[in-house]
JSON list of C-alpha atoms in Angstrom, two decimals:
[
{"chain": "A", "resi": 1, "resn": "UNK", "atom": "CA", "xyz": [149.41, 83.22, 103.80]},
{"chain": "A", "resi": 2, "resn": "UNK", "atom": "CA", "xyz": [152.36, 85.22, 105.84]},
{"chain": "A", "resi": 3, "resn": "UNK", "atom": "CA", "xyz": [153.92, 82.35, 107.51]},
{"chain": "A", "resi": 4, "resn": "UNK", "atom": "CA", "xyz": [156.85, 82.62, 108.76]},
{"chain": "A", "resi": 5, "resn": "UNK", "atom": "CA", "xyz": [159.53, 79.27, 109.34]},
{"chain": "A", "resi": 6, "resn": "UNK", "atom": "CA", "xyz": [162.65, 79.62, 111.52]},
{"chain": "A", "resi": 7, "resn": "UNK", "atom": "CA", "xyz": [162.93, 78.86, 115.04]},
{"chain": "A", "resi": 8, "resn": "UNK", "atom": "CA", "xyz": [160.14, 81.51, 116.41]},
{"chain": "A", "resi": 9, "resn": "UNK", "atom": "CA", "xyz": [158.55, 81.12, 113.02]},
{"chain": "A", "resi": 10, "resn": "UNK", "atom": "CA", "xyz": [158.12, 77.13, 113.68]},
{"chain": "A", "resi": 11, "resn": "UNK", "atom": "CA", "xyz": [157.21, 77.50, 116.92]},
{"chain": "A", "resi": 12, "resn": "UNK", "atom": "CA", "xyz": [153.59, 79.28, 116.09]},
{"chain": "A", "resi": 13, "resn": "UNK", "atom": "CA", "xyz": [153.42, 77.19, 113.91]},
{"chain": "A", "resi": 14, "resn": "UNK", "atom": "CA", "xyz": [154.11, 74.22, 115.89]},
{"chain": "A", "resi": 15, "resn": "UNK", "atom": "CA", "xyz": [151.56, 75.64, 118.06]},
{"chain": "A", "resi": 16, "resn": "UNK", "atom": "CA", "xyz": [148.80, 75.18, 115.55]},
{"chain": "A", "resi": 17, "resn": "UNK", "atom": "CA", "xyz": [149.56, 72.03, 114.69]},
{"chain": "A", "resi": 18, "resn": "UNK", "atom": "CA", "xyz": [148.87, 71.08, 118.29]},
{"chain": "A", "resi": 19, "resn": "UNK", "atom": "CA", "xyz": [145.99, 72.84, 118.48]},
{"chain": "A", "resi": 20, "resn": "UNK", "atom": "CA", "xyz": [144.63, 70.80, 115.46]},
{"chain": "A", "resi": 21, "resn": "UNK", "atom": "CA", "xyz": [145.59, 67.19, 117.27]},
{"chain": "A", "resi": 22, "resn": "UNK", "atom": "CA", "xyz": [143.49, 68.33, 120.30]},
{"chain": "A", "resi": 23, "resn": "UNK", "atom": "CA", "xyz": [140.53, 70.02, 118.11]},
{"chain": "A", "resi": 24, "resn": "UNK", "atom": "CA", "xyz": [136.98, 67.89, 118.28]},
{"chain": "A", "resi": 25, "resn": "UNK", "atom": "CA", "xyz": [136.64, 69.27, 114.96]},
{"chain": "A", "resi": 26, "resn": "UNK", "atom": "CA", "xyz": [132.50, 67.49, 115.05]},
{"chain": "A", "resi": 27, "resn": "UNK", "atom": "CA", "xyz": [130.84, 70.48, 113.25]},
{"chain": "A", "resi": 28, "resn": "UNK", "atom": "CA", "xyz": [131.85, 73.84, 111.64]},
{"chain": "A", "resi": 29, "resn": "UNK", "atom": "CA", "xyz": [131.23, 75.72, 115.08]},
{"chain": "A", "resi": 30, "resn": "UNK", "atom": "CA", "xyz": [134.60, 73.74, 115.91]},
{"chain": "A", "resi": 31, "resn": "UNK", "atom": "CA", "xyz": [136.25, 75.18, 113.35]},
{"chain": "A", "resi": 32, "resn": "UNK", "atom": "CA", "xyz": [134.97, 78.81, 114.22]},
{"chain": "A", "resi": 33, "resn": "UNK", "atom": "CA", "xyz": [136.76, 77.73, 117.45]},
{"chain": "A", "resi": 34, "resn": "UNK", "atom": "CA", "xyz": [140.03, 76.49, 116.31]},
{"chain": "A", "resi": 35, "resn": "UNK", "atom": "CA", "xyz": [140.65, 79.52, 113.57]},
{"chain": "A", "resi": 36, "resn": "UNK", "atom": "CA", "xyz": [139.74, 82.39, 116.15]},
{"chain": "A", "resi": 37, "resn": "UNK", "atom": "CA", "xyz": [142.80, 84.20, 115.38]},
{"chain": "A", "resi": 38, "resn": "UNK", "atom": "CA", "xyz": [142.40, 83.40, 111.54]},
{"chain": "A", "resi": 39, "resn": "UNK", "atom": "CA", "xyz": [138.80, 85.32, 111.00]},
{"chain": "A", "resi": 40, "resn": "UNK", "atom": "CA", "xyz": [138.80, 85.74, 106.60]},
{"chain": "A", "resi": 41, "resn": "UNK", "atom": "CA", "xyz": [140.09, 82.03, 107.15]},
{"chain": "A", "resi": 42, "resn": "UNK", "atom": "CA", "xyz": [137.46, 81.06, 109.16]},
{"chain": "A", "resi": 43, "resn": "UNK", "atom": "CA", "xyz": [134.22, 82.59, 107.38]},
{"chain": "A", "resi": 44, "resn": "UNK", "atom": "CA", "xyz": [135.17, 80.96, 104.07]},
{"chain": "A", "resi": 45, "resn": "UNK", "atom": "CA", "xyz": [136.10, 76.74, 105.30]},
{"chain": "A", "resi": 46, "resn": "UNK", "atom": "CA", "xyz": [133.45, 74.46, 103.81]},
{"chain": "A", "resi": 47, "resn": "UNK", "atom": "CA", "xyz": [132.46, 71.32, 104.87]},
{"chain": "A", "resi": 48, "resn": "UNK", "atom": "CA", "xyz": [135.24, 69.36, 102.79]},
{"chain": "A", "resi": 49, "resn": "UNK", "atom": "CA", "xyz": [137.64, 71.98, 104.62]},
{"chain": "A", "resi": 50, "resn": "UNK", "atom": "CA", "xyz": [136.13, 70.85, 107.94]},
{"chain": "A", "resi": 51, "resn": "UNK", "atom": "CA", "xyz": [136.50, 66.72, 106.81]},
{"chain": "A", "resi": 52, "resn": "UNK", "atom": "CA", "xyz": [140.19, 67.71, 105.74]},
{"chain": "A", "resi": 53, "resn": "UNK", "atom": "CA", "xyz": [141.11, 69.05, 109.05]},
{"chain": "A", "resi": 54, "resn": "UNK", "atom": "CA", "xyz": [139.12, 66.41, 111.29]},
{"chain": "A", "resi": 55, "resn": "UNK", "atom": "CA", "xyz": [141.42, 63.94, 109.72]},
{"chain": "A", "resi": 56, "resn": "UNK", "atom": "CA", "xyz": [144.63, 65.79, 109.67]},
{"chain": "A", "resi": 57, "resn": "UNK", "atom": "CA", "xyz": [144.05, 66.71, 113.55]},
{"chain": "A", "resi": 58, "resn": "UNK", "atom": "CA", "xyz": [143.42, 63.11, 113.96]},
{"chain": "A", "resi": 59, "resn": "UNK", "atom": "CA", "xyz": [146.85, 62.03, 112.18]},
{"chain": "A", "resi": 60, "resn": "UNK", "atom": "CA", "xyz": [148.56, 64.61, 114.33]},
{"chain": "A", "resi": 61, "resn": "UNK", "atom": "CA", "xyz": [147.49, 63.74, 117.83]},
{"chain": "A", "resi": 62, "resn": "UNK", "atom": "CA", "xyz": [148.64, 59.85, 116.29]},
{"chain": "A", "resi": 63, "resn": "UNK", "atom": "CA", "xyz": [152.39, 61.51, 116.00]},
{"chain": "A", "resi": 64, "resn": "UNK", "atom": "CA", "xyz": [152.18, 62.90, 120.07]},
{"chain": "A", "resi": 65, "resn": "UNK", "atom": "CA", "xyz": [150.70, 59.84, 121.00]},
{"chain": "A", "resi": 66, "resn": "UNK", "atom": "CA", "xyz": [153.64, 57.70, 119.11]},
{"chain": "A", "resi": 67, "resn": "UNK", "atom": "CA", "xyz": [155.80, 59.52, 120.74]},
{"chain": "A", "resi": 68, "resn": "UNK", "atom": "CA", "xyz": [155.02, 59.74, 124.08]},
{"chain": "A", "resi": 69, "resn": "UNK", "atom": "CA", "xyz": [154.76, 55.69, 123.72]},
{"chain": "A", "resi": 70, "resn": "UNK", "atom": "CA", "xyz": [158.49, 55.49, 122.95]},
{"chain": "A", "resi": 71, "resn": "UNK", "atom": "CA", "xyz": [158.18, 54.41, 119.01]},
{"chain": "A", "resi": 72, "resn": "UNK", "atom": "CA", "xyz": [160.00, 57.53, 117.84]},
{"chain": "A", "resi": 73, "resn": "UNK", "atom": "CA", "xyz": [160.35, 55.85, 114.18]},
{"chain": "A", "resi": 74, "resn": "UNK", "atom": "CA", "xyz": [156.90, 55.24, 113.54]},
{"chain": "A", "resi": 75, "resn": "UNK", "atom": "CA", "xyz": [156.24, 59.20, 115.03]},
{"chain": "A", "resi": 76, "resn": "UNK", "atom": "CA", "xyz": [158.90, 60.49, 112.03]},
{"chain": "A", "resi": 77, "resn": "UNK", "atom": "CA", "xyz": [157.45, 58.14, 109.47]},
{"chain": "A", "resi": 78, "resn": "UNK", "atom": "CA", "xyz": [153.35, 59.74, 110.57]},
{"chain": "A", "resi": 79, "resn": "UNK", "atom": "CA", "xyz": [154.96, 62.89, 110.43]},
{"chain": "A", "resi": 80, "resn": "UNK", "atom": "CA", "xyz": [156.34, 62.79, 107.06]},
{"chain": "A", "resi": 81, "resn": "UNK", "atom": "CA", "xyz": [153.81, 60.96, 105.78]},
{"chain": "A", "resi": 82, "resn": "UNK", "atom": "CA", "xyz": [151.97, 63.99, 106.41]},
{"chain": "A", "resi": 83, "resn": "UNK", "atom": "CA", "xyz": [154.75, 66.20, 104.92]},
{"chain": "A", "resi": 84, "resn": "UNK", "atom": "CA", "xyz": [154.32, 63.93, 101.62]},
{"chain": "A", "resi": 85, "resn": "UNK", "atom": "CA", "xyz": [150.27, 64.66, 101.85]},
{"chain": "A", "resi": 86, "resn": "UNK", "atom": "CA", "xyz": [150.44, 68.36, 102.53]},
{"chain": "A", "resi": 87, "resn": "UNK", "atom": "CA", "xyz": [153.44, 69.67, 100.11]},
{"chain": "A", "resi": 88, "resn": "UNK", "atom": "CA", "xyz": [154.40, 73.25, 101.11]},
{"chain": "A", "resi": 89, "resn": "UNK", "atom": "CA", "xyz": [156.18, 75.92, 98.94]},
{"chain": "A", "resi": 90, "resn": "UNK", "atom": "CA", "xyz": [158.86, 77.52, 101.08]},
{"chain": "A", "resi": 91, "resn": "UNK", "atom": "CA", "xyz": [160.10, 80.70, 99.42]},
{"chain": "A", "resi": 92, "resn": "UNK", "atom": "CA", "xyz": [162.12, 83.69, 101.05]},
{"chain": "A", "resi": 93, "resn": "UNK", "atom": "CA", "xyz": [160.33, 87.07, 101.07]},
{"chain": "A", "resi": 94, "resn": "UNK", "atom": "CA", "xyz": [160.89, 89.85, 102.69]},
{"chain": "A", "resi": 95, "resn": "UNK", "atom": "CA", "xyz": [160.03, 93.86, 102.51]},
{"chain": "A", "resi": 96, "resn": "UNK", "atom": "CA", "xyz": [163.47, 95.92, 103.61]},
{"chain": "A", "resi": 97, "resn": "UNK", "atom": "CA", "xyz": [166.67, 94.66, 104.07]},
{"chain": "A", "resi": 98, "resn": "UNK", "atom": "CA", "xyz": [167.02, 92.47, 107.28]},
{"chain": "A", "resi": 99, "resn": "UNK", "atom": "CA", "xyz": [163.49, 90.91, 106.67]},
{"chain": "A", "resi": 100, "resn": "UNK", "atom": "CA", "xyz": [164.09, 88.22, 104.65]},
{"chain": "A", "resi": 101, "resn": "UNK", "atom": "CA", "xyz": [162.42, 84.82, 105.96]},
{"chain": "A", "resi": 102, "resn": "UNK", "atom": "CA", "xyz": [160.88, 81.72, 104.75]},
{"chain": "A", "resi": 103, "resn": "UNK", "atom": "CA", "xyz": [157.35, 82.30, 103.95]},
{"chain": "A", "resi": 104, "resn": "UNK", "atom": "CA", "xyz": [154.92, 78.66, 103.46]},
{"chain": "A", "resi": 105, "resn": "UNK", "atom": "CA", "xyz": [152.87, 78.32, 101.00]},
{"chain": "A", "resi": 106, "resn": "UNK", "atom": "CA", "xyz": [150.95, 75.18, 99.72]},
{"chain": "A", "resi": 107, "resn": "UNK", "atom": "CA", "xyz": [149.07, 74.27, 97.13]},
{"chain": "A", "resi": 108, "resn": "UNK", "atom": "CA", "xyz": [145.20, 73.65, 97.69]},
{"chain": "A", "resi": 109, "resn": "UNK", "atom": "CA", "xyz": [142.21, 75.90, 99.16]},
{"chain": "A", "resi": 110, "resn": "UNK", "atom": "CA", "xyz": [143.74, 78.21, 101.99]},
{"chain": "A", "resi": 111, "resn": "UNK", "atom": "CA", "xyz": [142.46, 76.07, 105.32]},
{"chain": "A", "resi": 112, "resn": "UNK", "atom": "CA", "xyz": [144.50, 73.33, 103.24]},
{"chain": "A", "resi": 113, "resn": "UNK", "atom": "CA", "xyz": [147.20, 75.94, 103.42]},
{"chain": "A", "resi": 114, "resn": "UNK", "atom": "CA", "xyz": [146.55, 76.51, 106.88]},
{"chain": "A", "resi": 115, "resn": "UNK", "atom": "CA", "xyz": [147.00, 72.76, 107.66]},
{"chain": "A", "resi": 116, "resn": "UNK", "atom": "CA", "xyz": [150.17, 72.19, 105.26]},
{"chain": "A", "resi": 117, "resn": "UNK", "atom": "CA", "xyz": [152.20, 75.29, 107.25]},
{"chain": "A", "resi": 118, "resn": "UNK", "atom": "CA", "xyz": [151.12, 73.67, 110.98]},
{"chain": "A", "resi": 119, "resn": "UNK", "atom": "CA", "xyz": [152.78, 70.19, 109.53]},
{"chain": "A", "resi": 120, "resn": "UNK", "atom": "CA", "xyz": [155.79, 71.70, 108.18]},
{"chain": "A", "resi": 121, "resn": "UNK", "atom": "CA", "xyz": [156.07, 73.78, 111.19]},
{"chain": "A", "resi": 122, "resn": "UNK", "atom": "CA", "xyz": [156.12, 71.43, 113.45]},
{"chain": "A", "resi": 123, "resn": "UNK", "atom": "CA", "xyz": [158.28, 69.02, 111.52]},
{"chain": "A", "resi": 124, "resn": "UNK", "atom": "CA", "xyz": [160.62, 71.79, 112.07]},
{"chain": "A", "resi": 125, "resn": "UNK", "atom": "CA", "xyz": [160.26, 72.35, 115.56]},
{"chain": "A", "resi": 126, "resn": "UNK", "atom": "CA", "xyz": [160.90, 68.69, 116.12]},
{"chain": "A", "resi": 127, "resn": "UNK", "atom": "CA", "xyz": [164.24, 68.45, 114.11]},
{"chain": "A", "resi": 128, "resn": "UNK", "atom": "CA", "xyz": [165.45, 71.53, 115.97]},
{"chain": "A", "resi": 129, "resn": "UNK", "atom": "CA", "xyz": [164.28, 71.55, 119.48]},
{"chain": "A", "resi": 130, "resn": "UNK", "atom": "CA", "xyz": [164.04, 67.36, 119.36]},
{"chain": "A", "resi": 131, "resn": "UNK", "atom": "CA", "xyz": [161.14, 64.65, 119.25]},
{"chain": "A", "resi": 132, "resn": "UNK", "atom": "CA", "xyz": [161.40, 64.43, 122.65]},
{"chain": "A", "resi": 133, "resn": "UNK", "atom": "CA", "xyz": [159.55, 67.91, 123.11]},
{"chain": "A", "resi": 134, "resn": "UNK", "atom": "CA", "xyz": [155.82, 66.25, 121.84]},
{"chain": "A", "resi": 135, "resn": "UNK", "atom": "CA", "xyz": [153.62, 65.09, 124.45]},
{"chain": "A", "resi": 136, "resn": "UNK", "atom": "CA", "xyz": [150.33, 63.81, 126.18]},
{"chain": "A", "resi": 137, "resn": "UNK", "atom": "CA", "xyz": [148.92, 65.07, 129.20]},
{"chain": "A", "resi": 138, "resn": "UNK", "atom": "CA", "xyz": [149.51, 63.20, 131.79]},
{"chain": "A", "resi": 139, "resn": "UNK", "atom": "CA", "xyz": [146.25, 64.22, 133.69]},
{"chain": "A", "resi": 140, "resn": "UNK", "atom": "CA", "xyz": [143.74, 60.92, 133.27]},
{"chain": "A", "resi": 141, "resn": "UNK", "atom": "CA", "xyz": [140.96, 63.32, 132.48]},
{"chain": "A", "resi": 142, "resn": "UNK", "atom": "CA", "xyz": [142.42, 65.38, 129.41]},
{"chain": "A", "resi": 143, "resn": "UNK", "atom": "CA", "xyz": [145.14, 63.39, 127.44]},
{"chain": "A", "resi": 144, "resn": "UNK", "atom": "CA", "xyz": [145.74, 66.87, 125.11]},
{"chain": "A", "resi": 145, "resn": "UNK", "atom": "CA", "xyz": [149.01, 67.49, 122.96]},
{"chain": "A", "resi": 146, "resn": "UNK", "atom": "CA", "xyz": [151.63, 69.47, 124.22]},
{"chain": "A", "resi": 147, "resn": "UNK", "atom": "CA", "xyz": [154.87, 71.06, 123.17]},
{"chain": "A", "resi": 148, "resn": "UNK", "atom": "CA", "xyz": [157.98, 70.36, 126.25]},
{"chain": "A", "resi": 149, "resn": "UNK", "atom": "CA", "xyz": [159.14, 74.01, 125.93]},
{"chain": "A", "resi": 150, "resn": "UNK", "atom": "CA", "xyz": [160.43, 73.54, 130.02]},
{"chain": "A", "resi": 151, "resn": "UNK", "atom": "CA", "xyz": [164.59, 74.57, 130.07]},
{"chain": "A", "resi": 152, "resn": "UNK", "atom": "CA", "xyz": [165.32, 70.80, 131.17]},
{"chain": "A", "resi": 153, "resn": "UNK", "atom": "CA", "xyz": [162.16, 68.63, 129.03]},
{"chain": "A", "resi": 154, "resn": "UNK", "atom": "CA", "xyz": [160.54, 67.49, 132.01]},
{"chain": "A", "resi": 155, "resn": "UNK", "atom": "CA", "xyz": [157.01, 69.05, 131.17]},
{"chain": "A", "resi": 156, "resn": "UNK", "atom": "CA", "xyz": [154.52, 65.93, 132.22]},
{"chain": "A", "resi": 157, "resn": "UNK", "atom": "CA", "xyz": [151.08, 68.09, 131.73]},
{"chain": "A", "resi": 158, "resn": "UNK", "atom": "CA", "xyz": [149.84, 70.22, 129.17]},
{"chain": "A", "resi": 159, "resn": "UNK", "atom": "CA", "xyz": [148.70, 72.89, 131.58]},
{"chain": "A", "resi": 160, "resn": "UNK", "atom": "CA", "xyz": [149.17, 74.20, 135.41]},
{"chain": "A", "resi": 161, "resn": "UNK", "atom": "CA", "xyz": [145.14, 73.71, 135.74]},
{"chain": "A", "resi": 162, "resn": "UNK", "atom": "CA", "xyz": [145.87, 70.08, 135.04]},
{"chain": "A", "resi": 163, "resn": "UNK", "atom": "CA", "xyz": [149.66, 69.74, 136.74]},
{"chain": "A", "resi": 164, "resn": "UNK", "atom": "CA", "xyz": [147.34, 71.15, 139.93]},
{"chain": "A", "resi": 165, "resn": "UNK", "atom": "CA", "xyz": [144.74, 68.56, 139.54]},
{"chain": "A", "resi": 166, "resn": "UNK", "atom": "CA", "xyz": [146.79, 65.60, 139.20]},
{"chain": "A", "resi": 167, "resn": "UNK", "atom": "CA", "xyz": [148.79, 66.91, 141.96]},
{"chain": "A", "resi": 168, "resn": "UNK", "atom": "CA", "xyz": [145.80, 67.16, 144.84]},
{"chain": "A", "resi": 169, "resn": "UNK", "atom": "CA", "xyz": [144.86, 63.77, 143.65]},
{"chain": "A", "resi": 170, "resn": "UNK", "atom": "CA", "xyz": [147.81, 62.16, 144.46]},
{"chain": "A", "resi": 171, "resn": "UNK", "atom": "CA", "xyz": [148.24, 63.99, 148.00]},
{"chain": "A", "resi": 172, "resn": "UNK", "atom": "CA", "xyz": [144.78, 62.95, 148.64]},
{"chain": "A", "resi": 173, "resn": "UNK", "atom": "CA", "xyz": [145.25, 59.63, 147.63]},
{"chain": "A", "resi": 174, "resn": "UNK", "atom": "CA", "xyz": [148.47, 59.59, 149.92]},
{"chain": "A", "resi": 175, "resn": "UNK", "atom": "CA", "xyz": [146.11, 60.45, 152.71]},
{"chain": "A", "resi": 176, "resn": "UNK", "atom": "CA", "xyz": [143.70, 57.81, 152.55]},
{"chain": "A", "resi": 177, "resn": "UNK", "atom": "CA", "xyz": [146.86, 55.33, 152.32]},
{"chain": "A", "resi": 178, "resn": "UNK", "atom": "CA", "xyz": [148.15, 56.78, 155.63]},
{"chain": "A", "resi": 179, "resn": "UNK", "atom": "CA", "xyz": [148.39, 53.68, 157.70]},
{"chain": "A", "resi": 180, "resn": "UNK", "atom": "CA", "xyz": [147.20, 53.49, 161.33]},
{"chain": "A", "resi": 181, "resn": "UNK", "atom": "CA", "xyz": [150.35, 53.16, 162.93]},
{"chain": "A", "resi": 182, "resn": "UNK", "atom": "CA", "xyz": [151.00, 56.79, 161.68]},
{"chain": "A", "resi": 183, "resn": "UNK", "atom": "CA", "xyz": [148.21, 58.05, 163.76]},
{"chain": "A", "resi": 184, "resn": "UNK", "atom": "CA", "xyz": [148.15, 55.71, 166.66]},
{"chain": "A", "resi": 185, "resn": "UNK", "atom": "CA", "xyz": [152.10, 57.41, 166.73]},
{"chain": "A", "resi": 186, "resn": "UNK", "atom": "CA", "xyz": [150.25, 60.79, 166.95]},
{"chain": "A", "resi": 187, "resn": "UNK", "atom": "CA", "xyz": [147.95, 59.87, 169.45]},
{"chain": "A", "resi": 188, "resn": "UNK", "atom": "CA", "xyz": [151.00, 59.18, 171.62]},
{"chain": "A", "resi": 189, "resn": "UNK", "atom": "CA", "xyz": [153.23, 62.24, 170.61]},
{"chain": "A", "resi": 190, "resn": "UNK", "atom": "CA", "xyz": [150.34, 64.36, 171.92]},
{"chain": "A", "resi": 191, "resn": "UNK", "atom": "CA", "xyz": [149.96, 61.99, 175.11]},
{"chain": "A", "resi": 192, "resn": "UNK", "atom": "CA", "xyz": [152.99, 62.28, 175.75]},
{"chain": "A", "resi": 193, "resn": "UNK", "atom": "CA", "xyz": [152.99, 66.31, 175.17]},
{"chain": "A", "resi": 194, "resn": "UNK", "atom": "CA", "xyz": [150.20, 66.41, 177.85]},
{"chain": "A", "resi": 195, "resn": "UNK", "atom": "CA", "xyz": [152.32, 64.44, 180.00]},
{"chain": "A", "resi": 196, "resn": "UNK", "atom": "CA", "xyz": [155.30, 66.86, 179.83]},
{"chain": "A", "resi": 197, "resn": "UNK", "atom": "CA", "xyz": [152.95, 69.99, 180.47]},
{"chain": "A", "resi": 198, "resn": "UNK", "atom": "CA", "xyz": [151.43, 68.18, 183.95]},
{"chain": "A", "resi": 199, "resn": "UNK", "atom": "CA", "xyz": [155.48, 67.50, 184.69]},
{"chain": "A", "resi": 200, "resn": "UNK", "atom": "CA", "xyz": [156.34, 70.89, 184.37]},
{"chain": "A", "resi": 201, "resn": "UNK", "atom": "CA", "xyz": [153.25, 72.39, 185.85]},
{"chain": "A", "resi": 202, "resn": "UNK", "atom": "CA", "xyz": [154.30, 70.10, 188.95]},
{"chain": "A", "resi": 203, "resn": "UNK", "atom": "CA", "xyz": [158.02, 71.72, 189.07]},
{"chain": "A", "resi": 204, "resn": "UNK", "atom": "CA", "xyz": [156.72, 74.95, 188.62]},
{"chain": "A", "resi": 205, "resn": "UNK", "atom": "CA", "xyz": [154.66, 74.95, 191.71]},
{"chain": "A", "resi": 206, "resn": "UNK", "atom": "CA", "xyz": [156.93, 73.48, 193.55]},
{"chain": "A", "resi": 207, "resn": "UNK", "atom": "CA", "xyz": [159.27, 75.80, 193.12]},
{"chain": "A", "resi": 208, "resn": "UNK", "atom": "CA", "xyz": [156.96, 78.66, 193.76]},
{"chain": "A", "resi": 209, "resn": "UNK", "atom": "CA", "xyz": [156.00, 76.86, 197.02]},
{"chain": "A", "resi": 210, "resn": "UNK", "atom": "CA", "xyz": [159.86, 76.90, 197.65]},
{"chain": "A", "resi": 211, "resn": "UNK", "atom": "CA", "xyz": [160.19, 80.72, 196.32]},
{"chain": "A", "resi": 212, "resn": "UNK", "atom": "CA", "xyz": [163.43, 79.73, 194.16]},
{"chain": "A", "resi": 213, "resn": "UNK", "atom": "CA", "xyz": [162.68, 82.71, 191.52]},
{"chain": "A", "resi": 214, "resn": "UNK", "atom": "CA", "xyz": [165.55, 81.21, 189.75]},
{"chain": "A", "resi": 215, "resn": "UNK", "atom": "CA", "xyz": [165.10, 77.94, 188.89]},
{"chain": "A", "resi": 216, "resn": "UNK", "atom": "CA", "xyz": [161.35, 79.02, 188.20]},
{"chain": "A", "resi": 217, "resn": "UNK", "atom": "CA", "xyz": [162.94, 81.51, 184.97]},
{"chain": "A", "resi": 218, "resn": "UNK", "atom": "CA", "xyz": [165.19, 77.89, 184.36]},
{"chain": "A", "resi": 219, "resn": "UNK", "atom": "CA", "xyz": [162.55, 75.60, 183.96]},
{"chain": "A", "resi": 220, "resn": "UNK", "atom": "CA", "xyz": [160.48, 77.75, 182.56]},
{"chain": "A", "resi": 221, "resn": "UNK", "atom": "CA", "xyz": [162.75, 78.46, 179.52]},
{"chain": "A", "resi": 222, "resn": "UNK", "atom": "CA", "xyz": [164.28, 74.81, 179.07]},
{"chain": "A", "resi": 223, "resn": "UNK", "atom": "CA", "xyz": [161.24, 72.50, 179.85]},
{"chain": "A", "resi": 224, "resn": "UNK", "atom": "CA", "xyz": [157.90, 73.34, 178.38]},
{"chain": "A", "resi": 225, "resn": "UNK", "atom": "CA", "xyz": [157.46, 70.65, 175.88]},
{"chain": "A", "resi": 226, "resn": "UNK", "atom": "CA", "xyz": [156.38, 73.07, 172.98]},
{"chain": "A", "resi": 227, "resn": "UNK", "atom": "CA", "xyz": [159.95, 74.70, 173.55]},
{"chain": "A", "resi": 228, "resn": "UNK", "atom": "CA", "xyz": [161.64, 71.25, 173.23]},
{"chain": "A", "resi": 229, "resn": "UNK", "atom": "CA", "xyz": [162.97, 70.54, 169.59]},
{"chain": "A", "resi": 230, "resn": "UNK", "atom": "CA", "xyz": [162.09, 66.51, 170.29]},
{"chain": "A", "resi": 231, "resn": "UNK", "atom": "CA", "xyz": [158.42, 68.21, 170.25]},
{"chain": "A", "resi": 232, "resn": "UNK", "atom": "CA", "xyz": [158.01, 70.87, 168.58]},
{"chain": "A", "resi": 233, "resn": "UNK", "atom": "CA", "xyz": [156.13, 68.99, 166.21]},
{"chain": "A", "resi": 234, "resn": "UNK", "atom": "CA", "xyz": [153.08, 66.69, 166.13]},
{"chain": "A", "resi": 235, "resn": "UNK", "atom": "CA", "xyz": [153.89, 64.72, 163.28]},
{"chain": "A", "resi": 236, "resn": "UNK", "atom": "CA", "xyz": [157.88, 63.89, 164.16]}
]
């Protein structure tokens, strides 16, 4: 298999190994699933191939989950433990000059080859980018592994679909928490609004009575209440 290890190399590979941890892996249609970029790898996994991964994607989502539960330790002892069960063969290849690169290789039927390079790839990714960069969803309704590739490692969901949900949840949440006092306050900001447009309704007919063109442009500049910064919103 051409895979590649470095820092972009890792990454894909990273990548797989995540997508392992949040495979259901139940039947060999799962497989067809997971290995959609990987077709001749695909058409030729048997059943033990399909067993092998269940388990290893199981193992894997056990490393996130360490993680994200603050036992960093027991994460890097999972994660070589699966290092020591999947042995790779790193060797340097290349085709021209400039092209050298690691290229994985493991020993075993090639989905087991498959599954060594996403262990070894993300063992990489970890020591280089840190073991702070593994997580879990925090949406209640998924719970899938993620890489933190965010500039500052704040990443909290594994997609926007997710960040979005979790997001309108807790603003409608927020709503139903509003207490009364909040809209009993409203009620009186727009009493009080009302009040302030029969005030200067008053003025300005009384100073049309008295023809004082003036004071009429004044008050009609300076008073309406939805001019007035103090009202100019509802909710202040």
């Amino acid at each position: 298999m051409g895979n590649r290890s470095g820092l972009t190399g890792s990454y894909s590979l990273a990548l797989r190994a995540t997508a392992l941890a949040n495979a259901r892996l139940e039947d060999p249609a799962d497989v067809w699933v997971l290995l959609a970029d990987q077709p001749w790898l695909r058409d030729i996994a048997t059943e033990a191939d399909l067993h092998t991964l269940r388990v290893a994607g199981h193992r894997l989502r056990e490393v996130f989950q360490t993680v994200t539960a603050g036992h960093e330790r027991e994460a890097v002892d999972r994660l070589n433990g699966l290092l020591t069960r999947y042995r790779v063969r790193p060797t340097i290849s290349g085709t021209y000059a400039g092209d050298w690169h690691i290229h994985v290789a493991a020993p075993g039927t090639p989905p087991v080859e498959y599954l060594a390079a996403a262990v070894w790839g993300l063992a990489v990714w970890l020591c280089q980018r840190g073991i702070d960069r593994l997580g879990v969803c925090a949406e209640p309704r998924c719970h899938n592994a993620f890489l933190d590739d965010s500039s500052n490692r704040c990443r909290r969901f594994c997609s926007d679909r997710c960040a979005t949900r979790n997001h309108v949840r807790a603003h409608r949440a927020r709503r139903r928490a509003t207490p009364p006092l909040t809209a009993a306050r409203r009620s009186r900001t727009r009493s009080a609004v009302s009040n302030g447009t029969r005030t200067l309704t008053a003025k300005i007919w009384q100073l049309h009575t008295m023809g004082n063109c003036a004071d009429l442009h004044r008050h009609s500049a300076t008073d309406h209440p939805l001019r007035h910064p103090r009202a100019a919103s509802p909710l202040c």
